[in-house]
Coordinates of C-alpha atoms and ligand atoms in Angstrom, one line a residue:
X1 CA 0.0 0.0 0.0
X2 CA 0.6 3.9 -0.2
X3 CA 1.0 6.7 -2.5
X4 CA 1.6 5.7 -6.1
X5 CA 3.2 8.0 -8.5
X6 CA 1.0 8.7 -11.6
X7 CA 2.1 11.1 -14.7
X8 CA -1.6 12.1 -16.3
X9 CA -2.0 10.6 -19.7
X10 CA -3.5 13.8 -20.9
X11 CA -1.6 16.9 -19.4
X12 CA 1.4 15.3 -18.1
X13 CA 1.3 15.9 -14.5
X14 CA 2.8 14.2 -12.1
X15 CA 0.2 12.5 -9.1
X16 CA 0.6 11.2 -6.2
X17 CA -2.3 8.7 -5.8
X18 CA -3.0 6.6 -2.7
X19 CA -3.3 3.2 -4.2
X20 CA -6.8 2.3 -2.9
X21 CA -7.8 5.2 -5.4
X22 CA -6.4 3.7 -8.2
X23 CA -9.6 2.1 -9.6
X24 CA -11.8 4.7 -7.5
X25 CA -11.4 6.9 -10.4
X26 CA -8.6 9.0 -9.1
X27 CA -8.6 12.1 -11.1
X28 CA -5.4 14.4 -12.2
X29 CA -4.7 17.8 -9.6
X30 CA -4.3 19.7 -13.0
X31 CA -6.5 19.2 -15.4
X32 CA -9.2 16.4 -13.6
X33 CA -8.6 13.7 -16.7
X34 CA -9.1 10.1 -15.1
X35 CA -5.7 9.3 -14.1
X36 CA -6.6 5.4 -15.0
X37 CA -8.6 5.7 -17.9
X38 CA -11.0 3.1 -19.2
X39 CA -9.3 2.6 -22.6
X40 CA -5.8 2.7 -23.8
X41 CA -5.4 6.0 -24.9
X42 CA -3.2 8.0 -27.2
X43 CA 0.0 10.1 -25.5
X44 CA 2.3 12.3 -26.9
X45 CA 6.1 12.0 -26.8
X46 CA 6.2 14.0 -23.8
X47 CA 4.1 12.1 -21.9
X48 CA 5.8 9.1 -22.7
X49 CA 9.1 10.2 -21.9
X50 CA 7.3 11.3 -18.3
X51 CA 5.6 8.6 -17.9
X52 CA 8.2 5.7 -18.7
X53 CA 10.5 7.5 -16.3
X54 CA 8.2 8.3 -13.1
X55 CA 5.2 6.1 -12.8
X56 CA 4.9 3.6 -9.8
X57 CA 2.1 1.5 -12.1
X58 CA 3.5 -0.6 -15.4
X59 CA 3.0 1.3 -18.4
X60 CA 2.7 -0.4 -21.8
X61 CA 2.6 1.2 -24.9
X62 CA 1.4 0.3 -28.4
X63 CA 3.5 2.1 -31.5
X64 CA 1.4 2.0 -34.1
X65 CA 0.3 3.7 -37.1
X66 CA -2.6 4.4 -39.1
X67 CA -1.6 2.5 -42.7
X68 CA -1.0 -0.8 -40.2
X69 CA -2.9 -3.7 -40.8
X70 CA -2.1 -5.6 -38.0
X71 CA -1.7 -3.1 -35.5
X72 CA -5.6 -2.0 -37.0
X73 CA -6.8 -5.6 -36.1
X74 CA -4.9 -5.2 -32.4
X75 CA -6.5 -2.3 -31.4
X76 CA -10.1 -3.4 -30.1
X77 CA -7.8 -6.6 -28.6
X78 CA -5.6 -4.0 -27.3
X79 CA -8.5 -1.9 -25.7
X80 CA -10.2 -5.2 -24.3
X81 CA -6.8 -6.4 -22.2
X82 CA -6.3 -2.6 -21.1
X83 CA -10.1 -2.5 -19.3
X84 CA -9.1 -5.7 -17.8
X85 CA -5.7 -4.6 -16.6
X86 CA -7.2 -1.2 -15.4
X87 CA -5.7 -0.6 -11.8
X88 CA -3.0 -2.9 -12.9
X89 CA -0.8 -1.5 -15.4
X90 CA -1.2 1.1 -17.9
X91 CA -2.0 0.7 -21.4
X92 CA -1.2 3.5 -23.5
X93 CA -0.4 4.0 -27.7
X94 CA 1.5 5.9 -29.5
X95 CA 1.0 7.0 -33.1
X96 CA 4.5 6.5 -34.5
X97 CA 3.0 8.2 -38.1
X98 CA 2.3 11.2 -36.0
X99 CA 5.7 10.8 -34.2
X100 CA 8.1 9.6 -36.4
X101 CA 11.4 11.1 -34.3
X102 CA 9.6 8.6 -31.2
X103 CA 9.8 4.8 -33.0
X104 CA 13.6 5.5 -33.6
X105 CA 14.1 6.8 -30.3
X106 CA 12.5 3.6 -28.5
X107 CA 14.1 1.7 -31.5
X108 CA 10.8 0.2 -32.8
X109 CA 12.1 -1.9 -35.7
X110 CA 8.4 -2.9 -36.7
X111 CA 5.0 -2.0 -35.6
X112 CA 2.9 -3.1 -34.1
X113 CA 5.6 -3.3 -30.7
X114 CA 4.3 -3.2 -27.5
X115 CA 7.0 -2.2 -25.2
X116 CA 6.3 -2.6 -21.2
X117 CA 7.9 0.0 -18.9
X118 CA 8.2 -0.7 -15.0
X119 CA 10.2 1.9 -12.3
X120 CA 11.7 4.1 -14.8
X121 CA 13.2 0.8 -16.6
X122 CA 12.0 -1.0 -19.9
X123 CA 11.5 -4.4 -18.9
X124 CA 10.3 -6.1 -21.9
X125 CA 9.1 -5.2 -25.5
X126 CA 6.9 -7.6 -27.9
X127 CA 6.5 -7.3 -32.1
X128 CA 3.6 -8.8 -33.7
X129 CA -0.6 -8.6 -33.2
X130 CA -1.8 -9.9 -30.4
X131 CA -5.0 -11.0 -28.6
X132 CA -6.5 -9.5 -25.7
X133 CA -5.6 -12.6 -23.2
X134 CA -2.0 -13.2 -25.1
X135 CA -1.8 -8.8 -24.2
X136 CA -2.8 -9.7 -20.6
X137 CA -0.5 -12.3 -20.1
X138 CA 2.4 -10.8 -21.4
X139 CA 2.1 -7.9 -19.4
X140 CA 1.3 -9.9 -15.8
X141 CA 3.2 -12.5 -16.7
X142 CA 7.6 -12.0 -15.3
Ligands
ZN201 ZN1 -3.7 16.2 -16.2

């Protein structure tokens, strides 16, 4: 138990959020965004680079992109094993189209990657579609 350290997906704030909160939808001091949203939801490079570095929770993050088929067929999969990881870990995306400088930086090779983040560290990263349970397991599973 105790205070969990939470950058905000949307504005980038840093929170500190007692963990019992965590699902109670614990909001950001800044600008009141859910600080565990219900979805995976798309963050900018600076947010990334925040949130990687800071957050108490595991963050995962899809790079994808729009002309994608694979990473197309992912996303409701992707959005499924976030809800049921809510609390848990993170899931967040990244558009690497949008953000072309960010796949080189994280050296993303092919998309879709899903690269897991825990304690300022990345401690695993994943190429390839997968399912929602194959998504869940991967990111509980050591
Ligand atoms: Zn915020």
């Amino acid at each position: 138990m105790g205070d969990k350290t939470l950058t905000c997906l949307s504005c980038g704030q840093l929170n500190r959020v007692p963990e019992a909160k965590l699902r109670a939808g614990a909001k950001c001091g800044k600008c009141s965004k859910a600080l565990v949203p219900a979805d995976a939801v798309e963050v900018s490079p600076a947010v990334l680079e925040k949130a990687s570095k800071n957050d108490d929770l595991p963050l995962v993050v899809d790079f994808w992109a729009p002309w994608c088929g694979p990473c197309k067929m992912m996303a409701p999969e992707y959005s499924k094993a976030a809800k049921k990881l809510s609390g848990r870990a993170r899931l967040v995306k990244v558009n690497t189209q949008k953000h072309q400088s960010t796949g080189g930086r994280y050296r993303i090779k092919g998309i879709p990657t899903m690269v897991a983040f825990e304690r300022g560290k990345e401690r695993k990263r994943q190429a390839g579609a997968m399912r929602a349970g194959q998504i869940e397991g991967w990111v509980t599973g050591r």
